[in-house]
Coordinates of C-alpha atoms in Angstrom, one line a residue:
X29 CA -16.4 -55.9 -0.9
X30 CA -13.4 -53.8 -2.0
X31 CA -11.3 -52.4 0.9
X32 CA -10.2 -48.8 0.9
X33 CA -6.9 -48.2 -1.0
X34 CA -4.9 -48.0 2.2
X35 CA -7.0 -50.1 4.6
X36 CA -5.7 -53.6 5.6
X37 CA -6.9 -56.2 3.1
X38 CA -8.9 -59.3 3.8
X39 CA -8.9 -62.5 1.7
X40 CA -12.6 -62.2 1.1
X41 CA -12.0 -58.8 -0.6
X42 CA -9.5 -60.0 -3.2
X43 CA -12.2 -61.1 -5.7
X44 CA -13.7 -57.6 -5.9
X45 CA -11.2 -56.6 -8.6
X46 CA -12.6 -59.2 -11.0
X47 CA -16.3 -58.3 -10.8
X48 CA -17.5 -57.8 -14.4
X49 CA -19.3 -54.4 -14.8
X50 CA -22.5 -56.1 -15.9
X51 CA -23.1 -53.8 -18.9
X52 CA -22.2 -56.6 -21.4
X53 CA -19.9 -54.3 -23.3
X54 CA -16.9 -55.8 -25.1
X55 CA -14.4 -53.0 -25.8
X56 CA -11.0 -52.9 -27.3
X57 CA -7.8 -51.3 -26.0
X58 CA -4.4 -51.2 -27.7
X59 CA -0.9 -50.7 -26.3
X60 CA 2.0 -50.3 -28.6
X61 CA 5.6 -50.0 -27.4
X62 CA 8.1 -48.3 -29.7
X63 CA 11.8 -47.6 -29.6
X64 CA 12.8 -43.9 -29.6
X65 CA 16.1 -43.8 -31.4
X66 CA 18.8 -41.7 -33.0
X67 CA 18.0 -42.1 -36.8
X68 CA 21.7 -42.5 -37.7
X69 CA 23.0 -44.9 -35.1
X70 CA 19.7 -46.6 -34.1
X71 CA 20.6 -46.3 -30.5
X72 CA 17.9 -45.5 -27.9
X73 CA 17.6 -41.9 -26.9
X74 CA 18.5 -40.9 -23.3
X75 CA 15.9 -39.8 -20.8
X76 CA 17.5 -36.5 -19.8
X77 CA 19.4 -33.9 -21.7
X78 CA 18.5 -31.7 -24.6
X79 CA 16.3 -33.7 -27.1
X80 CA 15.9 -36.7 -24.8
X81 CA 12.7 -38.6 -24.2
X82 CA 11.8 -36.4 -21.3
X83 CA 11.7 -33.4 -23.6
X84 CA 9.5 -35.5 -26.0
X85 CA 7.0 -36.2 -23.2
X86 CA 6.9 -32.5 -22.4
X87 CA 6.1 -31.8 -26.1
X88 CA 3.3 -34.5 -25.9
X89 CA 1.8 -32.6 -22.9
X90 CA 1.9 -29.3 -24.9
X91 CA 0.5 -30.8 -28.1
X92 CA -2.2 -33.1 -26.7
X93 CA -2.9 -31.5 -23.3
X94 CA -3.6 -33.5 -20.2
X95 CA -2.0 -34.5 -16.9
X96 CA 1.6 -35.1 -16.3
X97 CA 2.2 -38.4 -14.4
X98 CA 5.3 -38.7 -12.2
X99 CA 7.2 -41.5 -10.5
X100 CA 8.4 -39.4 -7.6
X101 CA 9.8 -36.3 -9.2
X102 CA 10.4 -38.1 -12.5
X103 CA 8.1 -37.3 -15.4
X104 CA 7.2 -40.7 -16.9
X105 CA 3.8 -40.3 -18.6
X106 CA 1.1 -38.0 -20.0
X107 CA -2.7 -38.8 -19.7
X108 CA -4.6 -36.8 -22.3
X109 CA -8.2 -35.6 -22.1
X110 CA -9.2 -38.3 -24.6
X111 CA -8.1 -41.1 -22.3
X112 CA -4.9 -41.9 -24.2
X113 CA -1.8 -42.4 -22.2
X114 CA 1.8 -41.9 -23.5
X115 CA 4.3 -43.4 -21.1
X116 CA 8.0 -44.4 -20.9
X117 CA 9.2 -47.9 -20.4
X118 CA 12.3 -48.6 -18.3
X119 CA 14.7 -48.5 -21.3
X120 CA 13.3 -45.3 -22.7
X121 CA 10.8 -46.9 -25.1
X122 CA 7.5 -45.0 -25.5
X123 CA 4.2 -46.7 -25.0
X124 CA 1.0 -45.6 -26.6
X125 CA -2.1 -46.8 -24.6
X126 CA -5.4 -46.1 -26.2
X127 CA -8.7 -45.2 -24.6
X128 CA -11.1 -48.2 -25.0
X129 CA -13.3 -48.3 -28.1
X130 CA -16.3 -50.3 -29.1
X131 CA -14.9 -51.4 -32.5
X132 CA -11.5 -52.2 -33.9
X133 CA -11.4 -49.8 -36.9
X134 CA -11.9 -46.9 -34.5
X135 CA -9.1 -48.2 -32.3
X136 CA -6.8 -48.4 -35.3
X137 CA -7.7 -45.0 -36.6
X138 CA -7.0 -43.5 -33.1
X139 CA -3.7 -45.4 -33.0
X140 CA -2.6 -44.2 -36.4
X141 CA -3.5 -40.6 -35.7
X142 CA -1.7 -40.6 -32.3
X143 CA 1.4 -42.5 -33.5
X144 CA 1.9 -40.3 -36.5
X145 CA 1.6 -37.2 -34.3
X146 CA 4.1 -38.6 -31.9
X147 CA 6.5 -39.4 -34.8
X148 CA 6.2 -35.8 -36.0
X149 CA 7.0 -34.5 -32.5
X150 CA 10.0 -36.9 -32.3
X151 CA 11.4 -35.6 -35.6
X152 CA 11.5 -32.1 -34.1
X153 CA 14.0 -33.5 -31.6
X154 CA 16.0 -35.4 -34.2
X155 CA 14.5 -38.7 -33.1
X156 CA 12.7 -41.6 -34.7
X157 CA 9.8 -43.7 -33.4
X158 CA 10.4 -47.4 -34.4
X159 CA 7.8 -50.1 -33.3
X160 CA 8.8 -53.7 -33.4
X161 CA 9.7 -56.6 -31.1
X162 CA 12.7 -55.0 -29.4
X163 CA 15.2 -52.2 -29.4
X164 CA 17.5 -53.6 -32.0
X165 CA 20.8 -51.7 -31.7
X166 CA 21.3 -51.6 -28.0
X167 CA 22.5 -54.2 -25.6
X168 CA 21.8 -54.4 -21.9
X169 CA 25.3 -52.9 -21.3
X170 CA 24.4 -49.6 -23.0
X171 CA 20.6 -49.5 -22.3
X172 CA 19.1 -46.0 -22.0
X173 CA 17.7 -46.5 -18.5
X174 CA 14.9 -44.2 -17.3
X175 CA 15.9 -43.6 -13.7
X176 CA 12.6 -44.9 -12.2
X177 CA 13.0 -46.0 -8.5
X178 CA 11.2 -49.2 -9.2
X179 CA 13.5 -50.1 -12.1
X180 CA 16.6 -50.3 -9.9
X181 CA 14.7 -52.5 -7.4
X182 CA 13.5 -54.8 -10.1
X183 CA 17.0 -55.3 -11.5
X184 CA 18.2 -56.2 -8.0
X185 CA 15.4 -58.7 -7.7
X186 CA 16.1 -60.4 -11.0
X187 CA 19.8 -60.4 -10.2
X188 CA 19.0 -62.3 -7.0
X189 CA 17.3 -65.1 -8.9
X190 CA 20.4 -66.2 -10.8
X191 CA 19.8 -67.9 -14.1
X192 CA 16.0 -67.9 -13.6
X193 CA 16.0 -64.1 -13.7
X194 CA 19.1 -63.3 -15.8
X195 CA 17.2 -61.9 -18.8
X196 CA 14.7 -59.9 -16.7
X197 CA 16.7 -56.6 -17.1
X198 CA 16.9 -57.2 -20.8
X199 CA 13.1 -57.5 -21.0
X200 CA 12.8 -54.3 -19.0
X201 CA 15.2 -52.3 -21.2
X202 CA 14.8 -53.7 -24.7
X203 CA 11.6 -55.7 -25.2
X204 CA 8.8 -54.2 -27.2
X205 CA 5.3 -55.6 -27.9
X206 CA 1.9 -54.8 -29.3
X207 CA -0.8 -55.7 -26.7
X208 CA -4.5 -56.0 -26.9
X209 CA -6.8 -55.5 -24.0
X210 CA -10.3 -57.1 -24.1
X211 CA -13.3 -57.3 -21.7
X212 CA -15.1 -60.2 -20.0
X213 CA -18.7 -59.9 -19.1
X214 CA -19.2 -62.6 -16.4
X215 CA -17.3 -65.4 -14.7
X216 CA -18.3 -67.9 -17.3
X217 CA -17.3 -65.6 -20.1
X218 CA -14.0 -65.1 -18.4
X219 CA -13.4 -68.8 -18.3
X220 CA -14.2 -69.3 -22.0
X221 CA -12.0 -66.4 -23.1
X222 CA -9.0 -67.1 -20.9
X223 CA -8.7 -70.8 -21.6
X224 CA -8.7 -70.1 -25.4
X225 CA -6.3 -67.2 -25.1
X226 CA -3.8 -69.0 -22.9
X227 CA -3.8 -72.1 -25.2
X228 CA -3.5 -69.9 -28.3
X229 CA -0.7 -67.6 -27.0
X230 CA 2.3 -69.8 -27.9
X231 CA 1.0 -70.2 -31.4
X232 CA 0.4 -66.5 -31.8
X233 CA 3.9 -65.8 -30.5
X234 CA 5.3 -68.1 -33.2
X235 CA 3.2 -66.4 -35.9
X236 CA 4.5 -62.9 -34.9
X237 CA 8.2 -63.4 -34.2
X238 CA 9.9 -60.1 -35.0
X239 CA 13.0 -59.4 -32.8
X240 CA 16.0 -61.1 -34.6
X241 CA 18.5 -58.4 -33.9
X242 CA 20.3 -57.3 -30.7
X243 CA 23.1 -54.9 -30.4
X244 CA 23.0 -54.4 -34.2
X245 CA 23.7 -58.0 -35.0
X246 CA 21.6 -61.2 -35.5
X247 CA 20.7 -62.6 -32.1
X248 CA 20.7 -66.2 -33.3
X249 CA 17.0 -66.5 -32.8
X250 CA 13.8 -65.1 -34.5
X251 CA 12.5 -63.6 -31.3
X252 CA 15.0 -62.3 -28.8
X253 CA 12.1 -60.9 -26.9
X254 CA 10.4 -64.3 -26.4
X255 CA 13.7 -65.8 -25.5
X256 CA 14.4 -63.3 -22.8
X257 CA 10.9 -63.9 -21.3
X258 CA 11.9 -67.5 -20.6
X259 CA 14.4 -66.3 -18.0
X260 CA 12.4 -63.5 -16.3
X261 CA 11.1 -65.4 -13.3
X262 CA 8.9 -68.2 -14.7
X263 CA 6.7 -68.0 -11.6
X264 CA 5.1 -64.8 -12.8
X265 CA 5.6 -65.0 -16.6
X266 CA 4.6 -67.1 -19.6
X267 CA 1.7 -69.6 -19.5
X268 CA -1.0 -68.9 -16.9
X269 CA -1.3 -72.4 -15.4
X270 CA -4.9 -72.0 -14.1
X271 CA -6.0 -70.5 -17.5
X272 CA -6.4 -73.8 -19.4
X273 CA -8.9 -75.3 -17.0
X274 CA -12.3 -75.9 -18.5
X275 CA -13.9 -73.5 -16.1
X276 CA -11.3 -71.3 -14.5
X277 CA -13.0 -69.0 -11.9
X278 CA -11.7 -65.7 -10.6
X279 CA -11.1 -67.6 -7.3
X280 CA -8.8 -70.0 -9.1
X281 CA -6.8 -67.1 -10.5
X282 CA -6.6 -65.4 -7.1
X283 CA -5.4 -68.6 -5.4
X284 CA -2.6 -68.8 -8.0
X285 CA -1.7 -65.1 -7.7
X286 CA -1.4 -65.5 -3.9
X287 CA 1.4 -68.0 -4.5
X288 CA 3.5 -65.6 -6.6
X289 CA 6.1 -63.6 -4.7
X290 CA 5.6 -59.8 -4.5
X291 CA 8.7 -57.9 -5.8
X292 CA 8.2 -54.4 -4.4
X293 CA 5.6 -52.2 -2.6
X294 CA 5.2 -48.5 -2.1
X295 CA 5.3 -47.6 1.6
X296 CA 3.6 -44.8 3.4
X297 CA 6.5 -42.5 2.8
X298 CA 6.1 -42.8 -0.9
X299 CA 9.2 -44.9 -1.4
X300 CA 9.4 -48.3 -3.2
X301 CA 10.9 -51.1 -1.3
X302 CA 11.8 -54.7 -2.1
X303 CA 9.5 -57.2 -0.2
X304 CA 11.8 -60.2 -0.3
X305 CA 11.0 -63.6 -1.8
X306 CA 7.6 -64.0 -0.1
X307 CA 4.3 -64.9 -1.7
X308 CA 1.5 -62.5 -1.5
X309 CA -0.5 -65.1 0.4
X310 CA 2.2 -65.2 3.1
X311 CA 2.3 -61.4 3.3
X312 CA -1.5 -61.4 3.7
X313 CA -1.2 -63.9 6.6
X314 CA 1.8 -62.5 8.4
X315 CA 2.3 -58.9 7.2
X316 CA 5.3 -57.1 5.8
X317 CA 8.7 -57.0 7.7
X318 CA 7.9 -53.5 8.9
X319 CA 4.8 -54.8 10.7
X320 CA 2.2 -53.3 8.3
X321 CA -0.4 -55.3 6.5
X322 CA -1.2 -55.5 2.7
X323 CA -3.7 -53.1 1.4
X324 CA -5.8 -52.9 -1.7
X325 CA -3.1 -50.8 -3.4
X326 CA -0.6 -53.6 -2.5
X327 CA -2.9 -56.2 -4.2
X328 CA -3.3 -54.2 -7.4
X329 CA 0.5 -53.5 -7.4
X330 CA 1.2 -57.2 -7.0
X331 CA -1.0 -58.1 -9.9
X332 CA 0.9 -55.5 -12.0
X333 CA 4.0 -57.5 -11.2
X334 CA 2.5 -60.6 -12.9
X335 CA 3.5 -60.8 -16.6
X336 CA 1.8 -63.9 -18.0
X337 CA 1.0 -64.0 -21.7
X338 CA -2.6 -63.4 -20.7
X339 CA -2.8 -61.0 -17.8
X340 CA -6.1 -61.1 -15.9
X341 CA -7.3 -58.0 -14.0
X342 CA -10.4 -56.0 -14.7
X343 CA -9.6 -56.8 -18.3
X344 CA -7.7 -59.4 -20.3
X345 CA -4.4 -58.2 -21.5
X346 CA -2.9 -60.3 -24.3
X347 CA 0.9 -60.0 -24.3
X348 CA 2.4 -62.9 -26.2
X349 CA 3.2 -61.3 -29.6
X350 CA 6.3 -59.4 -30.6
X351 CA 5.3 -56.0 -31.9
X352 CA 5.1 -55.9 -35.7
X353 CA 6.4 -53.1 -37.8
X354 CA 4.1 -50.0 -38.0
X355 CA 2.0 -50.9 -41.1
X356 CA 1.2 -54.3 -39.7
X357 CA 0.3 -53.4 -36.0
X358 CA -3.4 -53.9 -36.6
X359 CA -2.9 -57.6 -37.3
X360 CA -2.3 -58.4 -33.6
X361 CA -5.6 -57.0 -32.3
X362 CA -7.5 -58.2 -35.3
X363 CA -6.5 -61.8 -34.6
X364 CA -7.4 -61.5 -30.9
X365 CA -10.7 -59.7 -31.4
X366 CA -11.8 -62.2 -34.1
X367 CA -11.0 -65.2 -31.9
X368 CA -12.3 -63.7 -28.6
X369 CA -15.4 -61.6 -29.4
X370 CA -17.2 -64.2 -31.6
X371 CA -18.3 -67.1 -29.4
X372 CA -18.4 -69.8 -32.2
X373 CA -14.8 -68.9 -33.2
X374 CA -13.8 -68.8 -29.5
X375 CA -15.2 -72.3 -28.8
X376 CA -13.8 -73.7 -32.0
X377 CA -10.3 -72.4 -31.2
X378 CA -10.5 -74.0 -27.7
X379 CA -11.6 -77.3 -29.3
X380 CA -8.5 -77.1 -31.5
X381 CA -6.2 -76.6 -28.6
X382 CA -7.9 -78.0 -25.5
X383 CA -5.9 -81.3 -25.4
X384 CA -2.6 -79.6 -24.7
X385 CA -1.4 -79.4 -21.1
X386 CA 0.4 -76.5 -19.4
X387 CA 3.7 -78.3 -19.9
X388 CA 3.0 -78.8 -23.6
X389 CA 2.3 -75.1 -24.0
X390 CA 5.5 -74.2 -22.1
X391 CA 7.5 -76.5 -24.4
X392 CA 6.1 -74.7 -27.4
X393 CA 6.9 -71.3 -25.9
X394 CA 10.5 -72.5 -25.4
X395 CA 10.8 -73.5 -29.0
X396 CA 9.2 -70.4 -30.5
X397 CA 12.2 -68.0 -30.2
X398 CA 14.5 -70.2 -32.4
X399 CA 11.9 -71.9 -34.6
X400 CA 9.0 -69.5 -35.0
X401 CA 6.4 -71.2 -37.3
X402 CA 8.3 -74.5 -37.2
X403 CA 7.8 -74.8 -33.4
X404 CA 5.4 -77.6 -32.6
X405 CA 2.5 -77.9 -30.1
X406 CA 2.3 -81.6 -29.5
X407 CA 3.0 -83.0 -33.0
X408 CA 1.5 -80.1 -35.0
X409 CA 3.6 -77.2 -36.3
X410 CA 2.6 -73.7 -35.2
X411 CA 2.2 -72.8 -38.9
X412 CA -0.6 -75.4 -39.3
X413 CA -2.3 -74.4 -36.1
X414 CA -1.9 -70.7 -37.1
X415 CA -3.8 -71.3 -40.3
X416 CA -6.8 -72.6 -38.4
X417 CA -6.7 -69.8 -35.9
X418 CA -6.5 -67.3 -38.7
X419 CA -9.5 -68.8 -40.4
X420 CA -11.5 -68.7 -37.1
X421 CA -10.4 -65.1 -36.5
X422 CA -11.6 -64.1 -40.0
X423 CA -14.8 -65.9 -39.3
X424 CA -15.2 -64.0 -36.1
X425 CA -14.5 -60.6 -37.6
X426 CA -16.8 -61.2 -40.5
X427 CA -19.6 -62.1 -38.1
X428 CA -19.0 -58.8 -36.2
X429 CA -19.1 -56.9 -39.5
X430 CA -22.3 -58.6 -40.5
X431 CA -23.8 -57.7 -37.1
X432 CA -22.8 -54.0 -37.5
X433 CA -20.2 -54.2 -34.7
X434 CA -17.3 -53.6 -37.1
X435 CA -16.5 -52.0 -40.4
X436 CA -15.4 -54.3 -43.3
X437 CA -11.9 -52.8 -43.3
X438 CA -11.0 -54.9 -40.3
X439 CA -10.8 -58.0 -42.4
X440 CA -7.9 -56.5 -44.2
X441 CA -5.9 -56.2 -41.0
X442 CA -5.4 -59.9 -41.1
X443 CA -3.8 -60.0 -44.5
X444 CA -0.2 -59.7 -43.2
X445 CA -0.8 -62.8 -41.1
X446 CA -2.1 -64.7 -44.1
X447 CA 1.0 -63.8 -46.0
X448 CA 3.2 -65.1 -43.2
X449 CA 1.3 -68.4 -43.0
X450 CA 1.2 -68.9 -46.8
X451 CA 4.8 -68.2 -47.5
X452 CA 6.3 -69.4 -44.2
X453 CA 8.3 -66.2 -44.0
X454 CA 7.9 -64.4 -40.7
X455 CA 8.5 -60.7 -40.0
X456 CA 11.8 -61.8 -38.4
X457 CA 12.9 -63.6 -41.5
X458 CA 12.2 -60.5 -43.6
X459 CA 14.2 -58.3 -41.1
X460 CA 17.2 -60.7 -41.4
X461 CA 17.1 -60.8 -45.2
X462 CA 16.9 -57.0 -45.4
X463 CA 19.6 -56.5 -42.8
X464 CA 22.1 -58.5 -44.8
X465 CA 20.8 -57.3 -48.2
X466 CA 19.3 -53.9 -48.9
X467 CA 20.2 -52.4 -45.5
X468 CA 23.9 -53.4 -45.8
X469 CA 23.9 -53.8 -42.0
X470 CA 23.4 -50.0 -41.7
X471 CA 21.3 -48.9 -38.7
X472 CA 20.3 -45.7 -40.5
X473 CA 18.8 -47.7 -43.4
X474 CA 16.9 -50.0 -40.9
X475 CA 15.5 -47.0 -39.1
X476 CA 14.5 -45.3 -42.3
X477 CA 12.6 -48.4 -43.4
X478 CA 10.8 -49.1 -40.1
X479 CA 10.2 -45.8 -38.5
X480 CA 6.7 -44.4 -38.2

């Protein structure tokens, strides 16, 4: 049974969060993070001041309607009547979060309509919306921090971890992704989906590398974003270790999450405070230093501080891929929907990858930033595994089209992935070639080419 939001939490109540709704629906949600930049310099726009991202959010509220969401006194998001949320990341990037839909084509249509409206609003402030894998012209030293109270606490936390957390602030400020949120319908369905998704995530990351610039220069890797995640507290990031079990249960996930330290909590006075390097299980047993006990709100907050490639909550959030450029954004959810929502494809993908251990998946994830498609899982290149995952995803989408669950256009969303795998040229490779070639290393040309 779920406890009240502010009531002391019991161990036997932790599983309530993972109870499938029982309606059998498999919906699709999209989250797209985009840089908001000066079109000439490519630098991220500030939060405050005339024409900053705060003004852009206010314009969103005026245009779309809806509820202003605040972090203390700070305006950080707008929830529209349609269920769409437009929010700010710690480094001033804007995130579009869709309302859930029953089919992918509708989700993509909603995305296009909203993103293009956002881009038009941004133009009115002299700004450009640029999706991708990171904010390419800033460095951590000149990040456009949004003054969220939690942000300063998280940077302190990562700083206290030494090398293990040294790139956490860079992820907060500069990393961008395109994420897909999918449903599970039962405990057994959860196990089948999560094990495949966890095993496939390093391969998917290698297929979508797209953050080769940082501070306006080549970063020396194909995915600076994936590289930075490697030093953002590995205890809560990357490969979900319980996920590759044949039959992971919600209880298995809860047991793992109890062992992860909580970073911060919101206290009764509304302030965020660091917890210290203590696992949530320890806090559940002994309480917080101020004598209070964890509540349901603390539990959900703790799970929001877990950033594994597959994040398990009431839904499955797939986070491995760098964000593509705007025209190719649908490729990410198309791959995941095709692999996840067609059981034969899901089981075949698991059979392809099931032999690989957590350590093997982590080794691949560590190779992906520099090698992309040439990274290996075991003895097999990511490019080769990607071809088979792409085939299975097409099979899955085609089956959904035949069943009337999708429109035929969704099969076209995978074409950019097919081109990557056929040519061996990733999105990142193209960026680097254009940066030294047609762009002449000019941020304005980059922004003009990649803005929405």
